[in-house]
Every structure is written in C-alpha cells, then in structure tokens.
XYZ file of C-alpha atoms in Angstrom:
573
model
C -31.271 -83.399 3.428
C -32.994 -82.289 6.460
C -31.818 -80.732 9.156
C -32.287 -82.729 11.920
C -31.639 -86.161 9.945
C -28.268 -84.326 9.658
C -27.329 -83.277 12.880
C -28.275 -87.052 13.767
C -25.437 -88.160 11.326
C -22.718 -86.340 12.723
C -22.648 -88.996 16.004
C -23.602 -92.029 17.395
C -24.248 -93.121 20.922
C -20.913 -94.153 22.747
C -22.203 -95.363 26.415
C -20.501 -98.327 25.839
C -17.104 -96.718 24.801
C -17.065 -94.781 27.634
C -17.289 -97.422 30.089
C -14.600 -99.499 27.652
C -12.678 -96.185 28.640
C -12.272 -96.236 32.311
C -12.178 -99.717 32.741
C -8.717 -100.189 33.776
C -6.252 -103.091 31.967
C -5.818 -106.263 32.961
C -1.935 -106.151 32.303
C -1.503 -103.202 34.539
C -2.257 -101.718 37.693
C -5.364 -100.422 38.581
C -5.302 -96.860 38.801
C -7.798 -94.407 40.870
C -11.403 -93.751 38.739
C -12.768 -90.231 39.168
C -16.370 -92.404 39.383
C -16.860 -91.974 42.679
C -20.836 -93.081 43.947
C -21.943 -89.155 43.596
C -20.813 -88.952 39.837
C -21.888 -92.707 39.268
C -25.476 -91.616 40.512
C -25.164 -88.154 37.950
C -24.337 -90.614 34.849
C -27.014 -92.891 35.802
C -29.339 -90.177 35.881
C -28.439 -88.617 32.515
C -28.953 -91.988 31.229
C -32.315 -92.558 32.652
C -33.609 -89.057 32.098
C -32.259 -89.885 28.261
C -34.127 -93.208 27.788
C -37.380 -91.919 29.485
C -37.985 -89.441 27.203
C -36.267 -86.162 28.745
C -33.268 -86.252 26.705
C -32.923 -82.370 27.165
C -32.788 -82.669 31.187
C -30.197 -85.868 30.641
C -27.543 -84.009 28.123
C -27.743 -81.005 30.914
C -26.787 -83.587 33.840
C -24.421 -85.272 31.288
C -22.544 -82.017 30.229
C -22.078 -81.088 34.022
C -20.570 -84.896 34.701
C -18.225 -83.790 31.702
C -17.300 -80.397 33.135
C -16.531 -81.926 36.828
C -14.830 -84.535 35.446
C -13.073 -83.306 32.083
C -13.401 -86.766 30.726
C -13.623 -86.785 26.726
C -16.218 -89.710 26.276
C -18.386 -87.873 28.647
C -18.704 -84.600 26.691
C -18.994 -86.653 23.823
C -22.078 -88.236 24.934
C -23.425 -84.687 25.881
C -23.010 -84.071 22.277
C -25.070 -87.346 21.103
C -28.326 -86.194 23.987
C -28.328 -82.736 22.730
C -28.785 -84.113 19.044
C -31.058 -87.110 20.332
C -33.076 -83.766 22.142
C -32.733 -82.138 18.738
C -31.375 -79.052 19.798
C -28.313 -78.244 17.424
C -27.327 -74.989 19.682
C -27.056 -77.316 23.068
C -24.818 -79.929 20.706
C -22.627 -76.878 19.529
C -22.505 -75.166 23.410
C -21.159 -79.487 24.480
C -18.568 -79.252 21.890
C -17.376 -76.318 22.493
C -16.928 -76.715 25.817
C -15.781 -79.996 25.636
C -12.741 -78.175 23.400
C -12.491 -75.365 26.351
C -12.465 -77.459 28.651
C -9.944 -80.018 26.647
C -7.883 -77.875 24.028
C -6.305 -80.923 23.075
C -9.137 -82.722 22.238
C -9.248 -82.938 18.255
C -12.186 -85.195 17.913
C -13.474 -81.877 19.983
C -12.868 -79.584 16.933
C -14.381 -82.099 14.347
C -17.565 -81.915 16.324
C -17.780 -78.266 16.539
C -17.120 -77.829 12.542
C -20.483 -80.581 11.382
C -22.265 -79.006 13.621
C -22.061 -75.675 12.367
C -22.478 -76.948 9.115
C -25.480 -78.707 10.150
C -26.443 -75.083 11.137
C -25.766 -73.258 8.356
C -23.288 -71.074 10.101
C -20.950 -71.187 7.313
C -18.335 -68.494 8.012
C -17.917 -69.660 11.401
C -17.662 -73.321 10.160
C -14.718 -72.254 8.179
C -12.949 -70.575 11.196
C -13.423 -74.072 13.195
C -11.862 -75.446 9.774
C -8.833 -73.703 10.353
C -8.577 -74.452 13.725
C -9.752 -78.861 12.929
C -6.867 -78.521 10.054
C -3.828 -76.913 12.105
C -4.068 -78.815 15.266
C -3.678 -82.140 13.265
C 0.161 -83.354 12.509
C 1.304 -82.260 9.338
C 1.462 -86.132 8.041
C -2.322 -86.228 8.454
C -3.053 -82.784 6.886
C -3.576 -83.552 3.269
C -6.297 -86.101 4.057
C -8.044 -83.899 5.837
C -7.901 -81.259 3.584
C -8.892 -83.475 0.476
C -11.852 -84.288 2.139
C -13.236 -80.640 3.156
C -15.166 -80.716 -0.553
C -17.987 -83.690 0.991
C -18.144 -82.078 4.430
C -19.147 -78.790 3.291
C -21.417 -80.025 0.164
C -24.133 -79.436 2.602
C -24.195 -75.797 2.190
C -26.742 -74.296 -0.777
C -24.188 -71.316 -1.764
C -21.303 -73.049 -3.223
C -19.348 -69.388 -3.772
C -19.601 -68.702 0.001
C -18.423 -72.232 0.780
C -15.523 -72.164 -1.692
C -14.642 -68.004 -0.033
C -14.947 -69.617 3.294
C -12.817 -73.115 2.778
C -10.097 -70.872 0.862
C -10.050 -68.306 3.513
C -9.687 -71.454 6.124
C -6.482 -72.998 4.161
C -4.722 -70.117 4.475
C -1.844 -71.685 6.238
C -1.905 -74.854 4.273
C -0.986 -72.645 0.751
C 2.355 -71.720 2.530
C 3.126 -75.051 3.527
C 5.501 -77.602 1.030
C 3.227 -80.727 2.239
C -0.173 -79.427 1.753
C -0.016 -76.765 -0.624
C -0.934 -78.734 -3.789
C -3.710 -80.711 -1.895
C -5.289 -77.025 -0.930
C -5.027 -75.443 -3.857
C -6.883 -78.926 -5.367
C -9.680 -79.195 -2.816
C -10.328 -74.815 -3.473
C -10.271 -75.537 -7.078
C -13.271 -78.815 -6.410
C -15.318 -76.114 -4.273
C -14.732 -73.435 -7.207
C -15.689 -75.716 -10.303
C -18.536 -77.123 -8.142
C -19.384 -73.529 -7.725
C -19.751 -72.289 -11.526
C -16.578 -70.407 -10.953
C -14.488 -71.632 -13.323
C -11.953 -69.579 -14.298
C -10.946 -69.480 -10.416
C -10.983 -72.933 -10.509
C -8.018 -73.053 -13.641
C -6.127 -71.101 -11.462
C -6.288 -73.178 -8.330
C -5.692 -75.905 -10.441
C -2.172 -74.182 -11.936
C -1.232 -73.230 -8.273
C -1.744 -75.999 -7.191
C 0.518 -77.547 -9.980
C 3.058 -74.926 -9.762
C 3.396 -75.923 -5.767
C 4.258 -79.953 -6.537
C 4.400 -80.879 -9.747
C 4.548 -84.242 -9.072
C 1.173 -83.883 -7.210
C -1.542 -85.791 -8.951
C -4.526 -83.621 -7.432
C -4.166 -80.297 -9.651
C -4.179 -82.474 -12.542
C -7.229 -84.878 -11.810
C -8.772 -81.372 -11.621
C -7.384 -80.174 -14.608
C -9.090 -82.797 -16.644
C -12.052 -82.113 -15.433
C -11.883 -78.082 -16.592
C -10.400 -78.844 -19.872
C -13.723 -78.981 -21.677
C -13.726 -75.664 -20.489
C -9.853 -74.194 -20.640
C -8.391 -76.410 -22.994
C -5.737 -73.689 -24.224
C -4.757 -72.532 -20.357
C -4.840 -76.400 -18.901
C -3.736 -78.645 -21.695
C 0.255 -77.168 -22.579
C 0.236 -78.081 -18.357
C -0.874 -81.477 -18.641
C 1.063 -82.094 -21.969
C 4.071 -81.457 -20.179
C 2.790 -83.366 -16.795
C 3.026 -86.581 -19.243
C 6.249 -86.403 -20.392
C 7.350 -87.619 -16.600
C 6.279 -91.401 -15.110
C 2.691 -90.388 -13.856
C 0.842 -92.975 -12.464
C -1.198 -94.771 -15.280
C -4.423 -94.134 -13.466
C -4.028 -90.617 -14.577
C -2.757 -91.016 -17.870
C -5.457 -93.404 -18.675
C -7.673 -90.373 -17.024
C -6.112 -87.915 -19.857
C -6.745 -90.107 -22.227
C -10.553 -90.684 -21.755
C -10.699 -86.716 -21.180
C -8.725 -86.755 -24.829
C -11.416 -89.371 -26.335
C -14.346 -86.964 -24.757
C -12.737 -83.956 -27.136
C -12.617 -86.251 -30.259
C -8.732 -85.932 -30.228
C -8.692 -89.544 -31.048
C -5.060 -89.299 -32.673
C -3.631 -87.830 -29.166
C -5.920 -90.107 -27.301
C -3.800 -93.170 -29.003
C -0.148 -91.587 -28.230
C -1.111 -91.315 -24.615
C -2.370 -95.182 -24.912
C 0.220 -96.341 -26.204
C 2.875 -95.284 -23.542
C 0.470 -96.145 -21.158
C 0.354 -99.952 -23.012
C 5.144 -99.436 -22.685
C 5.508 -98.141 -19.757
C 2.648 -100.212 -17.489
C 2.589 -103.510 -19.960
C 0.832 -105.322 -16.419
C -2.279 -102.205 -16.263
C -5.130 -103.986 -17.909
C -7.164 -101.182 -18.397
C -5.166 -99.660 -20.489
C -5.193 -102.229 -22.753
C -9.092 -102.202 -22.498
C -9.582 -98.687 -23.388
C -6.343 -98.850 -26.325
C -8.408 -101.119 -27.747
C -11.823 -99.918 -27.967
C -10.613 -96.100 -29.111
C -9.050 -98.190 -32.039
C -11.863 -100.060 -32.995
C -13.941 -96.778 -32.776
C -11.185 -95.561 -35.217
C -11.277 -98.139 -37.424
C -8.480 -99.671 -36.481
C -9.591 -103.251 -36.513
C -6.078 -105.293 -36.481
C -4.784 -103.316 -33.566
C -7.887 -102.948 -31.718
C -7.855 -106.918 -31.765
C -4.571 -107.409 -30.161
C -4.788 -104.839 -27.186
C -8.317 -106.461 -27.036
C -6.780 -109.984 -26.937
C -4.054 -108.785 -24.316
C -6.662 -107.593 -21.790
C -8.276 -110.716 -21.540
C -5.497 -112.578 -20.891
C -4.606 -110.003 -18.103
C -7.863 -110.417 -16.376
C -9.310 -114.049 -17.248
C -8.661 -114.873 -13.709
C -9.493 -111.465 -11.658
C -12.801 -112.429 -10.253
C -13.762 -108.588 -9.422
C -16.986 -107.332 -10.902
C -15.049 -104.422 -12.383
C -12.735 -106.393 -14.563
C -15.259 -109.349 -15.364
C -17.586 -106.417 -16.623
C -14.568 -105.257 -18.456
C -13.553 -108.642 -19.906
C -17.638 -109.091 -20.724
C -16.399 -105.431 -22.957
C -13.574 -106.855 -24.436
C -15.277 -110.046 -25.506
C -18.168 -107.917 -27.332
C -15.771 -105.954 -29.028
C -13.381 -109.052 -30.174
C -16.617 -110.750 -31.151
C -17.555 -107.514 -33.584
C -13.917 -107.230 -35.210
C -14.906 -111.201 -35.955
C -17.843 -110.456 -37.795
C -16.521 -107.531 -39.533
C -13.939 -109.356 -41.314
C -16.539 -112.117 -42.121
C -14.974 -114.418 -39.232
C -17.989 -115.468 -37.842
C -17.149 -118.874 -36.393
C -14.546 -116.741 -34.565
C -17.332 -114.308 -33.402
C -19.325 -117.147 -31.841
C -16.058 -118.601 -29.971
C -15.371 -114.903 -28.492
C -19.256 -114.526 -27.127
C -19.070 -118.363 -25.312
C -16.662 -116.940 -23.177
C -19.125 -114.520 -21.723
C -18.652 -114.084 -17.857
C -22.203 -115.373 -16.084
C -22.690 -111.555 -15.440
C -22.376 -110.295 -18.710
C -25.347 -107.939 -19.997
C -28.208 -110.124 -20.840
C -29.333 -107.744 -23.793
C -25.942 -106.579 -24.998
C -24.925 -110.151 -25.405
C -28.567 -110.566 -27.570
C -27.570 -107.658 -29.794
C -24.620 -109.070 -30.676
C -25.851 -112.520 -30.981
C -28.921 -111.306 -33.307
C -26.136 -109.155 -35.685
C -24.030 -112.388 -35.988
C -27.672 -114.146 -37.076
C -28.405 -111.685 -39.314
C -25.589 -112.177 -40.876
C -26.066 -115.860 -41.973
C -29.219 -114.726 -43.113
C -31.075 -116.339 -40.418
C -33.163 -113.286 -39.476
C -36.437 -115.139 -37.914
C -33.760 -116.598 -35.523
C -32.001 -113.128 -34.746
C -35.278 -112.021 -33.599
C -36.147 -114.516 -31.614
C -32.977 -114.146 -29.686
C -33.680 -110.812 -28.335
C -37.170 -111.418 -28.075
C -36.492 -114.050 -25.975
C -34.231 -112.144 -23.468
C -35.882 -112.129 -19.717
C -35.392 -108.276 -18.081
C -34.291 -108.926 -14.513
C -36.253 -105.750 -14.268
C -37.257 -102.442 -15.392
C -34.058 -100.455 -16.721
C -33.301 -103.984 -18.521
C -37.133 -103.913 -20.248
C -36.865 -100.257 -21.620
C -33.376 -101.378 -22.786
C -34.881 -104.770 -24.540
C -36.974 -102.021 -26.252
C -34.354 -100.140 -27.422
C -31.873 -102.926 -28.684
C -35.180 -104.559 -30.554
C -36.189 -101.440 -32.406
C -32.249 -100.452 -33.093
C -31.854 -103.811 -34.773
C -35.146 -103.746 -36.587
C -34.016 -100.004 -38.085
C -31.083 -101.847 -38.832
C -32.460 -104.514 -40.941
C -35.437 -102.284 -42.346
C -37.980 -103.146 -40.682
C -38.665 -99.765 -38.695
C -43.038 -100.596 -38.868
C -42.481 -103.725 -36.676
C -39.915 -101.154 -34.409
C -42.868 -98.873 -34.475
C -45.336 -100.526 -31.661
C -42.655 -101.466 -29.484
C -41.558 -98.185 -28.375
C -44.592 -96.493 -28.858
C -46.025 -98.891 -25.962
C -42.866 -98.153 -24.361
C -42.646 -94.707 -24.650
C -46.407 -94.312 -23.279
C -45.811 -95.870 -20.293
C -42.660 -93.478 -20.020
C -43.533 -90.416 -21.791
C -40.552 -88.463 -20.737
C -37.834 -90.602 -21.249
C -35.702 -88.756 -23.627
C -34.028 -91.958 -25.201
C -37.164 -93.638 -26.004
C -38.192 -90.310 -27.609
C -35.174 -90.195 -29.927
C -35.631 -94.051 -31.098
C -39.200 -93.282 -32.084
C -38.354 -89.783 -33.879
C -35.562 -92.149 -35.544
C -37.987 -94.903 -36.220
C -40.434 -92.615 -37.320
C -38.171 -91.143 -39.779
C -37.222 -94.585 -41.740
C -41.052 -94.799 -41.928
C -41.316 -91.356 -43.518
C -43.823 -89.872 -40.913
C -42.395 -87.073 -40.525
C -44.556 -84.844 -38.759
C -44.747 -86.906 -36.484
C -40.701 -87.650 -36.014
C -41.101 -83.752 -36.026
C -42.922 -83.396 -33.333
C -41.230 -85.980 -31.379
C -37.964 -84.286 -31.748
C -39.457 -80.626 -30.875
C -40.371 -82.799 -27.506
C -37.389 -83.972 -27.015
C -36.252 -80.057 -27.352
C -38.286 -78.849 -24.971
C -37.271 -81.093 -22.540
C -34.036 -81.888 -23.098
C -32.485 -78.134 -24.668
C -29.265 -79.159 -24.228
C -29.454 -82.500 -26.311
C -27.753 -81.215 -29.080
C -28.511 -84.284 -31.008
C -32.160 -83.553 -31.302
C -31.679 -80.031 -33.296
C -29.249 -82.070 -35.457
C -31.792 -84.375 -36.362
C -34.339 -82.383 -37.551
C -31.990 -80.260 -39.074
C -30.532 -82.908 -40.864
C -34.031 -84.282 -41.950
C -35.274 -80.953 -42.804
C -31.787 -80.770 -45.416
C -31.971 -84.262 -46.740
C -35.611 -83.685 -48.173
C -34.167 -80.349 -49.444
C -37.348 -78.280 -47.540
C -36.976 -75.883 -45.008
C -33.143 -75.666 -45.596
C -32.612 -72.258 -43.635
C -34.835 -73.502 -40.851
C -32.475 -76.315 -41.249
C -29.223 -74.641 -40.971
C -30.847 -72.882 -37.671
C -31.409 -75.993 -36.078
C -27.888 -77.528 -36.933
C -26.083 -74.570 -35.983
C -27.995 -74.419 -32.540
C -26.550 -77.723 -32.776
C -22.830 -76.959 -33.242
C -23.442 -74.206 -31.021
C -23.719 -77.291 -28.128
C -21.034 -79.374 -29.398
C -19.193 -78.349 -31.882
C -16.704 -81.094 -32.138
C -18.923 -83.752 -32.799
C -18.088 -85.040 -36.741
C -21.672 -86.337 -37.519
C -23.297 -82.595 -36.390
C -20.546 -81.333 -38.727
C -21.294 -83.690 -41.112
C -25.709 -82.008 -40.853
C -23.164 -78.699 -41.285
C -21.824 -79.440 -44.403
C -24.648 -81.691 -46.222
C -26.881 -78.451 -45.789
C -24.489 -76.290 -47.355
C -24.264 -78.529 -50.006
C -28.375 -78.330 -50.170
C -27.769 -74.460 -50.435
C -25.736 -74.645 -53.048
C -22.275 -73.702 -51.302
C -20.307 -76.297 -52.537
C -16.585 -75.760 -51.727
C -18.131 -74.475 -48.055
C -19.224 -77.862 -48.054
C -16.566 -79.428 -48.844
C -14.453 -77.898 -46.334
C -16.664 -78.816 -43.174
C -17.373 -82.400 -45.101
C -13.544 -83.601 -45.361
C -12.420 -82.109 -42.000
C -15.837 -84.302 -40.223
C -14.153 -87.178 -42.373
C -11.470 -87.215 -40.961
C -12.681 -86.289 -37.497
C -14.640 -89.531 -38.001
C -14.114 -91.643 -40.823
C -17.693 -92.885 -41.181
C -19.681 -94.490 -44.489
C -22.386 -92.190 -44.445
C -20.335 -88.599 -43.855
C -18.554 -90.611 -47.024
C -21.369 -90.878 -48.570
C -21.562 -87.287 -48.300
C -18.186 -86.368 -48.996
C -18.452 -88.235 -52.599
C -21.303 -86.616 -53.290
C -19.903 -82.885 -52.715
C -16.282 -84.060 -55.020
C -18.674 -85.827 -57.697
C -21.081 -83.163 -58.112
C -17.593 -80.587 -58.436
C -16.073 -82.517 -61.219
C -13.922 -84.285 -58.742
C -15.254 -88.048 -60.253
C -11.672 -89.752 -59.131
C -11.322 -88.130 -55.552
C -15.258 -88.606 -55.049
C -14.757 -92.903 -56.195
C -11.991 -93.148 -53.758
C -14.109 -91.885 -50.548
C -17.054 -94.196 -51.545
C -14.569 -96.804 -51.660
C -13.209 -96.187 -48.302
C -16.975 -96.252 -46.697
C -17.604 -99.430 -48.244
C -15.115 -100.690 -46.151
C -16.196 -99.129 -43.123
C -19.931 -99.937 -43.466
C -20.972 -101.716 -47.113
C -24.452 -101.993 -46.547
C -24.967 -98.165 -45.064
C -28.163 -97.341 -46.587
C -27.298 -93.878 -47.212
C -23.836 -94.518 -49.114
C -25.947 -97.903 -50.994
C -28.688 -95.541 -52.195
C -25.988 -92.603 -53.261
C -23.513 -95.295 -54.977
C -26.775 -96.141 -57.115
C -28.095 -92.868 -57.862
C -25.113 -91.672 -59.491
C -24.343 -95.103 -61.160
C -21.439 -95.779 -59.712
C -19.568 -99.251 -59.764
C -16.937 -100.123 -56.844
C-alpha cells in the first residue's frame, strides 16, 4: 500500500462534528462558547486556506486554534490538514500535541500509534501501543489487544513487529483479563512471522493463563500442522470441557486436514450431542462420512442439516444446503436410487453452482445410459463469467476421463489452457487427460511445468512418479519423484499408495505391502485396492487378496484400474 494512500486512511474530515460539538442542547442551558469573533475568524481561515489549495498554511492556523483553545475536534482536524497537505511528520507533531495538550484524550493516542505506523517508525509505534492499550478501561482491553495483529500488518519485518507488539503487552501478560488475549495476538504476529516455535509457546501461555479462553486454541489449530505432538495433548484435553461448537467444529476440520478421519468423527459426533440445534455440524458430520464411506450415516446427518436450515435464507447456509443436497443426491445414485437422486437435486436453492449442479446431473445421465444427454447438460451450462468458463472446462473434461472419452477432453482444455497458460489446474487436467490418451511425453512435460511452477504441488511429482511405475520404466527416477512427493505431504493415502505400487515394481514385496494396507486404511479407495490385491495375490495370499478386490468393488465397481486388474489375473467376484 502506499504511503500516502495510508496516512489518508487513518482519518476523515470532521468540520461538521466539530460544529455538532459546540452547539449547545436544546434541553439545557446554554453555556459560554470559547468561539469568540477572533477564533471564529482563525477557523474560518484554516478552512479557507484548506479548500484553496494551501492546506499546509490552514493545518498551521488550525493547530494554533487547537492549542488556544484545547478543544479535541479542533486538533483533530489539524490532524486530517496535515494528512490532506501530505506531510505525515506535521500529522504526528498535531497528535501529539493534541495528547500534551489533552492527556486524557484517547482517540489522541490512537492517532499518534497509525501514524507512526504509517511512518514506519515501528519501535516507537509500539511504545504509543503501550501507552493506546493502558489508558483504556480494563473491560475494553482485550478488544483492543486482539486487534493489534491488522494494525501493525503494515510493517514489512514481521519479527520486529511481533518484538515490538510483545515488548508493548508487557503489562497485559500480568493481568487475569487480558493475559490469554496477549499471549494470542503475540502468538498471530509470531506465526505470521515464520517464527513458529515462539508462536507454540505463546499459544500454551496463553492457554495456561485461561483455559477457558478460546484465543490460544483458535491459534493452536492453526500450528498443529506444524507441532502436532506439543499442541494436540492441549487441545485433546481443551475438548473434554463444553467449548463452544464453533471451535470444536474448528478442531475437527483441522483433524480432517491431517487425514485423522477416525478422530475427526469422535469430535463430530459430540459436537452432533451436545449442540443437536448447530447445523453445521451436521453439514460437515456428514460429508467426512461420505468421504469415509460411510454412506447410511452420512445420509442422515445430511438429511438433518437440511431440515435445520430449509428456512435460513442466508447465503452461507443456502450454499451449505446447495452442499448437502449434492451430497444426498450422490449417496442416491450410489445405491442405484436414482429417482431419489433426481428428487434431492430439484430442491436446489436458485443460487446453487450452475456447473456443480451439471456434474451431478450428467453422472445421474450417465448412469441410465443416456450419455448424448449427459453431455449436453454441461455443455449447455451458461458461465456467468470467467472463473465459471475455466470451471465448465474442467467439469467437461473430468466427466469425459470419466466415461473414456479423454480425445474429445483433449481440445477443450488445450484451448483453455492456451488462453491461460499458467493456470496450474488446467495444467494437471491436461497431463491427466493426456495420460488416458497414452501421450506421454507430452503429459510429461506438462507435469515438469506444472513443477516448475508450482514446486510445492506435491501432486505433480506423484503423478509422474506414479506413471513412470505403472509402465514399469524409469522406476528409480520414479521412486525420486514420489518420495519428493511424500517429502511434501506425507499423509496423503493416494501418494502412499505411488509409495507402495513402486516398491512393488522393484520387487520389494512385503515393503509394499506394508505402505499399501496402512494407505488402505488411511483411505479405503478401489484403486489403492486394486493395488493392495495385487501385492497379497502375487505373495500367495489368493484369499486375503479376493477379499480387498471385493471391498473396492463396492467402493467404486467400474474403477478402471481395479476392472482391468480383476481381469488380468482372472478373477471372478
């Protein structure tokens, strides 16, 4: 941001609230105005000097009404001519003599802190913290403090503004009512910084001061990608007692995003007891569970939802109900409902997304067999603009990969792609595209692109990888490129699956088999149990192999990779 477009934030003109301030009450009164003709001329001058284009000369004749008169709106419009005038160093002399002048005057202190921020004058910024923090009552402190994070965001070197704001809340860690909300907004400034082990501690002292506080923890779910062993035993205790569900439903999603799907559920689930009337939780309940498998349950928490919000008429819920509905009309079609599947999507909020509700509408199509129609429907979807085009692109070519027909995928996001050459998505459906059609230098190439610009997409090493081990070429430049892979997330199941299937390739079969059952049950998934069979067939384990394939006809029976497996080794469900 520049500089001067933030100094001109920090205030706005107030001529009009200081005339609202001396005029005197109808209900009372009137008492005797300091405006006397001489200092009514002086304002009026100011004003004029302001308007005409001097707005230096004005805040000078301004700043000495405010001095004669000590009258707050004056020195606050002092302020406002200096900035108008540009000159940050005139706006910081106004408000600091405004709070000389006025020592009371908070509004005073809050001026003198942006504007040294606006300056750049960091360490002094954070001794005008101090000062803006302790002169407020202690009821209003914690507010304040929780919002010191956006005010100094400003400042390029996050480590001096997180020494500086710490340094500033000095007082606030020794006190019952602000401690926690301290430590919390130190902790923000320290994460924010890169400095994150400082930031586990703030978060634990912060914790340790009120454990009933809800700021250490937010925080703490946002480190525990990082310290899951120091944060997590905290947090696992912190939901034993009634926290409020929006935090529970936090830990949760922060469970989901670590693929701890079973923990994910318990904390669901006593979200779902003790806050039956929280409708999110019943959203979220019921997705992880479909994700899982789970298609019975996932239904009624589904179901439960929409009954909760069928009449909210906020965007947020009918975007969530538009969720719910997709998901209930999936479970439909999975266990061959389809009429059921139909009577979920017609009760599609007016706002639902236009090329979602096509994708799903095309699946249940294809499903009847009528495939010219399933086309049509998401050929036929209008983008309101150009996010929603590139997305029509994507959905089309996904469900033409689906349905094997990757060469009609082909031109569509090849045009697509040229027009946006670095969008990373579009880039991954081709490579994927590209694949099905067996070009694969050129699905190579596109993936090394997607590399380069994307290095920590740790999806694109896994794909090549993968590819490079399914052809059985390349395999140790294959295990490189998977294990840069589980080098960048190493809890995902279908990177561990890439893992084990190119052990297997190598010949390390009971390695394999290892990494192969525990992404299994990471993610139970018909292709990893494709996989999986394969590994227990080929090592005499015929019985153990037939139940897996089993189970992964059930999750997906047409997956092409289980189909083609199931027939190359002759085997009959």
């Amino acid at each position: 941001m520049k500089f001067w477009f933030r100094l001109a934030l920090l205030s706005s003109c107030v001529v009009g609230a200081w005339a609202q301030s001396v005029a005197p009450k109808a209900e009372t009164a009137p008492r005797q105005s300091a405006l006397d003709a001489a200092l009514f001329y002086q304002i009026l001058l100011g004003e004029l000097n302001t308007r005409m284009g001097s707005p230096g000369s004005g805040f000078s004749i301004m700043l000495d009404a405010a001095r004669k008169t000590r009258d707050p709106a004056l020195f606050q419009r002092a302020v406002d001519m200096a900035l108008q005038a540009r000159s940050g160093e005139a706006a910081l002399q106004a408000a600091q003599t405004w709070k000389r002048e006025i020592p009371s005057a908070i509004e005073a202190s809050r001026y003198v802190l942006q504007i040294l921020l606006a300056l750049n004058r960091v360490e002094e910024a954070g001794k005008a913290l101090a000062v803006s923090i302790n002169e407020l009552p202690l009821d209003e402190q914690p507010g304040a403090i929780a919002s010191v994070p956006r005010l100094f965001s400003v400042v390029q070197d996050k480590p001096l503004a997180a020494d500086v704001v710490e340094k500033a809340l000095a007082q606030a860690f020794t006190q019952k009512t602000t401690a926690a909300t301290a430590w919390t907004t130190v902790g923000r400034m320290r994460r924010d910084a890169g400095q994150i082990s400082r930031a586990v501690e703030a978060s634990t002292q912060g914790h340790a001061a009120d454990p009933k506080a809800t700021g250490p923890l937010v925080l703490a779910l946002s480190l525990l990608v990082n310290a899951n062993s120091t944060l997590k035993p905290m947090v696992d205790a912190a939901m034993k007692t009634d926290v409020v569900p929006e935090l529970r439903l936090g830990y949760a999603r922060t469970l989901v995003g670590l693929q701890l799907y079973p923990e994910a559920l318990t904390q669901l689930a006593v979200l779902n007891a003790k806050h039956p009337e929280f409708a999110d939780g019943w959203l979220i309940h019921g997705l992880v569970l479909q994700e899982n498998g789970q298609l019975p349950e996932a239904e009624k928490r589904l179901e439960q939802y929409t009954r909760l919000v069928a009449n909210n008429p906020t965007p947020e819920q009918q975007a969530g109900l538009a969720e719910a509905l997709m998901s209930l009309a999936q479970i439909a079609q999975k266990q061959g409902q389809l009429d059921r599947a139909n009577q979920w999507l017609s009760r599609m909020p007016a706002g639902a997304d236009p090329i979602k509700l096509a994708s799903r509408q095309a699946d249940l199509l294809a499903q009847q067999g009528r495939m010219d129609e399933a086309r049509r429907v998401l050929a036929q979807v209008k983008p309101a603009n150009a996010e929603q085009a590139r997305r029509k692109v994507l959905a089309q070519s996904f469900w033409l990969r689906e349905h094997r027909d990757a060469a009609a995928a082909y031109p569509l996001v090849r045009a697509a792609l040229d027009k946006k050459p670095d969008d990373t998505e579009l880039l991954t459906e081709l490579s994927m595209v590209c694949e099905k059609l067996k070009r694969y230098d050129e699905m190579e190439a596109l993936l090394r692109q997607l590399m380069a610009k994307a290095p920590q997409e740790a999806h694109a090493f896994n794909a090549l990888g993968y590819s490079l081990a399914d052809r059985n070429i390349r395999l140790e430049e294959a295990q490189q490129l998977i294990e840069k892979a589980v080098q960048l997330s190493p809890k995902d199941a279908y990177i561990q699956d890439s893992l084990g299937w190119v052990k297997y390739r190598q010949g390390l079969h009971q390695e394999a088999l290892t990494i192969l059952k525990a992404a299994y049950k990471a993610k139970p998934d018909a292709e990893i149990a494709a996989h999986l069979g394969e590994v227990l067939w080929v090592t005499g384990q015929q019985r153990e192999a037939g139940t897996i394939w089993r189970e992964g006809l059930l999750l997906k029976a047409d997956n092409e990779t289980l189909v083609e497996t199931l027939k190359r080794f002759n085997f009959k469900p």
